[in-house]
Amino acid sequence: MAESRFGMTELDDLPEDLRQRISEVAQKSGFVPNIFRALGRRPAELRAFLDYHDALMDRSDGLSKAERELVVVATSGANHCTYCVVAHGAILRIRAKDRLIADQVATNPWHAHLDERRRAIVDLALALARTPELFGEADLAKARGAGLSDDEIWDVGSITALFAASNRLAHLMALQPNVEFYTMGRQPRD
Amino acid sequence: MAESRFGMTELDDLPEDLRQRISEVAQKSGFVPNIFRALGRRPAELRAFLDYHDALMDRSDGLSKAERELVVVATSGANHCTYCVVAHGAILRIRAKDRLIADQVATNPWHAHLDERRRAIVDLALALARTPELFGEADLAKARGAGLSDDEIWDVGSITALFAASNRLAHLMALQPNVEFYTMGRQPRD
Amino acid sequence: MAESRFGMTELDDLPEDLRQRISEVAQKSGFVPNIFRALGRRPAELRAFLDYHDALMDRSDGLSKAERELVVVATSGANHCTYCVVAHGAILRIRAKDRLIADQVATNPWHAHLDERRRAIVDLALALARTPELFGEADLAKARGAGLSDDEIWDVGSITALFAASNRLAHLMALQPNVEFYTMGRQPRD
Amino acid sequence: MAESRFGMTELDDLPEDLRQRISEVAQKSGFVPNIFRALGRRPAELRAFLDYHDALMDRSDGLSKAERELVVVATSGANHCTYCVVAHGAILRIRAKDRLIADQVATNPWHAHLDERRRAIVDLALALARTPELFGEADLAKARGAGLSDDEIWDVGSITALFAASNRLAHLMALQPNVEFYTMGRQPRD
Amino acid sequence: MAESRFGMTELDDLPEDLRQRISEVAQKSGFVPNIFRALGRRPAELRAFLDYHDALMDRSDGLSKAERELVVVATSGANHCTYCVVAHGAILRIRAKDRLIADQVATNPWHAHLDERRRAIVDLALALARTPELFGEADLAKARGAGLSDDEIWDVGSITALFAASNRLAHLMALQPNVEFYTMGRQPRD
Amino acid sequence: MAESRFGMTELDDLPEDLRQRISEVAQKSGFVPNIFRALGRRPAELRAFLDYHDALMDRSDGLSKAERELVVVATSGANHCTYCVVAHGAILRIRAKDRLIADQVATNPWHAHLDERRRAIVDLALALARTPELFGEADLAKARGAGLSDDEIWDVGSITALFAASNRLAHLMALQPNVEFYTMGRQPRD
């Protein structure tokens, strides 16, 4: 089974800025996540994707890092995206320091047991992910009722939107997760 | 009715590169499309969005400009996104030099009357837009059977993905189209 | 692209009462709407259709003319019916003296921005249009809560029902809207 | 439980032509079907409805009477319309001289065991009944492949359309079937 | 039309315990329900199925016998299962001493007119039958609000679950109801 | 978070045959799977459930043990059942000697990469799991075309049916998987 229907780009064939950026990620995690080399076929698109991703996922105010990954795993589960569920499930386990949360949220995001704030975050994301045409004031009211600020609502909505794109790119490419992701964060001391 | 639930940024409050970039668009079209000022709340996200958009929509090989807009209008219609249907419907009318195509494709993308190549493009986009988990080899085979190259398939899939994000951002913000879009390209000599 | 899969009847081939009735419409609007000639293949069915249409759409009490067209455009949008969206969208623009409402309601009837009474009318119509088996007391209670009388509820429901039929006839025939409808009511002084 | 949410009109309160027309039906079947008195609240609408009904259901060429009722029961089953399933189920049992067919078709129209021609008729009706926006050339090709003429396809489509309306009217009114319908045509010698 | 795609086992070919158990049912009802002989192809599975069925349907406390059949008919209607709707519809008519309830509940379980307790039972069953992933605390709260005890909720949920299996077995086998079931309980004095 | 909404039965409170049966499972796997103690509230139902389970899952002819678990994981993924996905995912990893297959099949059963026979097995299961009313000859023909015998088709269908029940029981109880299941079979030498 190929990693992607459209082939994988070698790091050496990428522009210098992307090669360096990806190398930094690889050094931290120990391997190059397949999404980078798969999108590398079109460097300008890869660069824009990474810029959007970092702008949303690395923000330091508002949602915590774990909450941002929670949005990703919930919507990727609802979209049945294997790459994103497995890769971001690993990151969620690590960020949330919780070995079980990723499988629970990815399998049934609608009723995984979460505290009130996390439940509100996930519900907001799900409302926008699968039937965006039905998204409206009632969804916003529920989010606000659970204490989410407008900036946090923007974050949840925008991350859901970015992964609506990301999930579809992965389905388009039949992108396979790196083997490493399947077990990351599953051990007690991880 | 506000243009966006989250407010509109004044051009003067944007970083110089974005202000200049948007001014160029505004000079061509005669007005600033609301999406720019709505996303301006977060300049880094707006910049990444524009980069991704331009990388996909301004390519000169493969799909024609009209075909790229066709993908946008079809998937935005399927996602019931008023901003994208009205704004990109206008652009499609102009690019395709066809006053009727946008309303037809947006209202019923599944059966709008299109030639074989355009039908294949729209079918591929629809398959990925609404039920991405069911996207698979059969969809690719149909696209290839209609003569689409791998690069063209990548374009259709990636534009569909980007507007899966864009549609959701517009639903999140309840973004209203500029009034100008409603009538652009509707006159015989436009 | 033919106007209808099943062909178009010449006015001269219709019974006298229908020819006269259609001529009167044509004089007002300047052209013969395609639905008349398409249904003309079966004069008895066309006559019954027109009778039902006029009984519901030309009533002078209860819903306003604009509100009746609002029901048509909302349900035709939900049913993705190009003929009805384009033709009745034109009539709605004129009756509501609003150049933007038709595109907004047809594209996303669930969340087009409407005042409370119009929102209640559209919500009632949508509840019956797409999942009639789930229609029940809760839908009626919401309509009554917004001030709709029983006669107005009957009107909304019956117009929704008639266009459930009309939309399906148009899909059956792949009926094309007259070109004139696309631009009617779009100019400031229309 | 009332027969209709909107009340029942006494025959004596109807215009003469409708009173006579309904009396004739009542004499044949032994009772006045509830739909007549329920729609009687608006005589002009009732008259148009009956005219459309008779134009489609009493035609002597093309589809047989039993086949016309088959379309009604299949689409009413798909629309979960109790009044139409029970009332027209009774008529179908009698017209098709088959005590079992109505319950089978109403409960699962997609796979009730039918001969090829009846299966094609039901499949065509179902395609238009629930997701009319997906109706297209493939559905027509299947119907033609099973030997249906254009006039027969028109009949199936138009009856489906009329009962899309009829089912919704019954849901709107929460219309109850007359008790007699439940058992008509169930006895071996009926 | 065969009774089952997979054939019917003769009673004489069944193990003694099953033969005796089925004979007792046959003596009461006058015939052998087809499900027994159809599942008889695998005696161990038939035995387990009957044990589960009897454990849930023959309990003497909590839900009444009629209420248990109500759950079966509602979920079988929602699952469009002809065998279960016809067979258990007959039993429901008899147990509830109501000639009309089965057709009403099977055709439209969402809005068949029922008293508050029966409505709560059916709503709980429907919530679990078709979209089990959305089942949650809100459904339980509604059931408790209508006075259902935890044991009664367990019963409704477990019967729904068992018939989720049973309906699928019947669809797998294209199982036909015995002719007798169609008319049982339809006469005034039954 | 409780293991089950309805509480957990102590093994000592179960009838002797069930206590012994469960102890044997616990000795092999090192712990008592939560489903046993959760269903223990009703010993007769637990016994019937286990009998049905063993009759289908422990058969030695036809489908392999891994293939049987594949059906369970695919349908439980489609039904978003956390308990069954996590518990049977563990068993599938072990039986199929494949550390990755469970996450792939559970997340996207429609397009997980599988060989032709496994794909046919999963497709058959999915057809019956979510829209049983649409199950028919076309599904059987595809299964037979991939070489499945009638007995294997019965197995796939019956396992799908049993887990349609099992998934719903788990949703009813909000049943939590034992922690051990999350990591079983994930290590290279497991």
PDB file of C-alpha atoms in Angstrom, chain E residues 7-23 25 32-55 83 162 166 169 173 175, chain F residues 47-49 51-56 59 154-155 158 162:
ATOM      1  CA  GLY E   7     -33.878 -22.084   2.428  1.00  0.00           C
ATOM      2  CA  MET E   8     -36.159 -23.426   5.141  1.00  0.00           C
ATOM      3  CA  THR E   9     -35.354 -26.256   7.543  1.00  0.00           C
ATOM      4  CA  GLU E  10     -37.933 -28.973   8.142  1.00  0.00           C
ATOM      5  CA  LEU E  11     -38.946 -29.272  11.792  1.00  0.00           C
ATOM      6  CA  ASP E  12     -37.962 -32.943  11.714  1.00  0.00           C
ATOM      7  CA  ASP E  13     -34.397 -31.941  10.933  1.00  0.00           C
ATOM      8  CA  LEU E  14     -34.085 -29.822  14.084  1.00  0.00           C
ATOM      9  CA  PRO E  15     -32.722 -30.988  17.463  1.00  0.00           C
ATOM     10  CA  GLU E  16     -35.409 -32.286  19.796  1.00  0.00           C
ATOM     11  CA  ASP E  17     -35.462 -29.251  22.144  1.00  0.00           C
ATOM     12  CA  LEU E  18     -36.004 -26.836  19.288  1.00  0.00           C
ATOM     13  CA  ARG E  19     -38.597 -29.040  17.613  1.00  0.00           C
ATOM     14  CA  GLN E  20     -40.597 -29.184  20.817  1.00  0.00           C
ATOM     15  CA  ARG E  21     -40.227 -25.473  21.528  1.00  0.00           C
ATOM     16  CA  ILE E  22     -41.413 -24.540  18.060  1.00  0.00           C
ATOM     17  CA  SER E  23     -44.258 -27.020  18.169  1.00  0.00           C
ATOM     18  CA  VAL E  25     -45.637 -21.963  19.453  1.00  0.00           C
ATOM     19  CA  VAL E  32     -44.914 -22.215  12.327  1.00  0.00           C
ATOM     20  CA  PRO E  33     -43.623 -18.665  11.935  1.00  0.00           C
ATOM     21  CA  ASN E  34     -41.113 -18.630   9.078  1.00  0.00           C
ATOM     22  CA  ILE E  35     -38.310 -17.149  11.179  1.00  0.00           C
ATOM     23  CA  PHE E  36     -37.963 -20.433  13.090  1.00  0.00           C
ATOM     24  CA  ARG E  37     -37.458 -22.624  10.048  1.00  0.00           C
ATOM     25  CA  ALA E  38     -35.246 -20.008   8.368  1.00  0.00           C
ATOM     26  CA  LEU E  39     -32.872 -19.718  11.329  1.00  0.00           C
ATOM     27  CA  GLY E  40     -33.060 -23.526  11.759  1.00  0.00           C
ATOM     28  CA  ARG E  41     -30.178 -23.827   9.316  1.00  0.00           C
ATOM     29  CA  ARG E  42     -27.979 -23.134  12.337  1.00  0.00           C
ATOM     30  CA  PRO E  43     -29.613 -24.687  15.431  1.00  0.00           C
ATOM     31  CA  ALA E  44     -27.184 -23.135  17.938  1.00  0.00           C
ATOM     32  CA  GLU E  45     -27.910 -19.670  16.573  1.00  0.00           C
ATOM     33  CA  LEU E  46     -31.654 -20.293  16.531  1.00  0.00           C
ATOM     34  CA  ARG E  47     -31.532 -21.486  20.147  1.00  0.00           C
ATOM     35  CA  ALA E  48     -29.586 -18.433  21.313  1.00  0.00           C
ATOM     36  CA  PHE E  49     -31.909 -16.142  19.378  1.00  0.00           C
ATOM     37  CA  LEU E  50     -35.000 -17.715  20.975  1.00  0.00           C
ATOM     38  CA  ASP E  51     -33.440 -17.554  24.421  1.00  0.00           C
ATOM     39  CA  TYR E  52     -32.666 -13.869  24.011  1.00  0.00           C
ATOM     40  CA  HIS E  53     -36.120 -13.226  22.572  1.00  0.00           C
ATOM     41  CA  ASP E  54     -37.926 -14.991  25.382  1.00  0.00           C
ATOM     42  CA  ALA E  55     -35.780 -13.369  28.068  1.00  0.00           C
ATOM     43  CA  TYR E  83     -41.165  -9.773   8.095  1.00  0.00           C
ATOM     44  CA  LEU E 162     -32.373  -7.436  19.608  1.00  0.00           C
ATOM     45  CA  SER E 166     -33.555  -9.530  13.901  1.00  0.00           C
ATOM     46  CA  LEU E 169     -31.316 -11.186   9.651  1.00  0.00           C
ATOM     47  CA  MET E 173     -32.596 -13.701   4.118  1.00  0.00           C
ATOM     48  CA  LEU E 175     -37.553 -13.451   4.796  1.00  0.00           C
TER      49      LEU E 175
ATOM     50  CA  ARG F  47     -26.307 -16.079  28.751  1.00  0.00           C
ATOM     51  CA  ALA F  48     -28.238 -15.806  25.482  1.00  0.00           C
ATOM     52  CA  PHE F  49     -25.896 -13.085  24.256  1.00  0.00           C
ATOM     53  CA  ASP F  51     -24.398 -18.257  23.354  1.00  0.00           C
ATOM     54  CA  TYR F  52     -25.156 -16.292  20.213  1.00  0.00           C
ATOM     55  CA  HIS F  53     -21.696 -14.719  20.246  1.00  0.00           C
ATOM     56  CA  ASP F  54     -19.901 -18.035  20.636  1.00  0.00           C
ATOM     57  CA  ALA F  55     -22.051 -19.752  18.004  1.00  0.00           C
ATOM     58  CA  LEU F  56     -20.992 -17.112  15.483  1.00  0.00           C
ATOM     59  CA  ARG F  59     -17.048 -21.518  14.400  1.00  0.00           C
ATOM     60  CA  TRP F 154     -24.609 -16.026   6.344  1.00  0.00           C
ATOM     61  CA  ASP F 155     -21.720 -15.608   8.769  1.00  0.00           C
ATOM     62  CA  SER F 158     -25.286 -12.737  11.125  1.00  0.00           C
ATOM     63  CA  LEU F 162     -25.411  -9.539  16.296  1.00  0.00           C
TER      64      LEU F 162
END
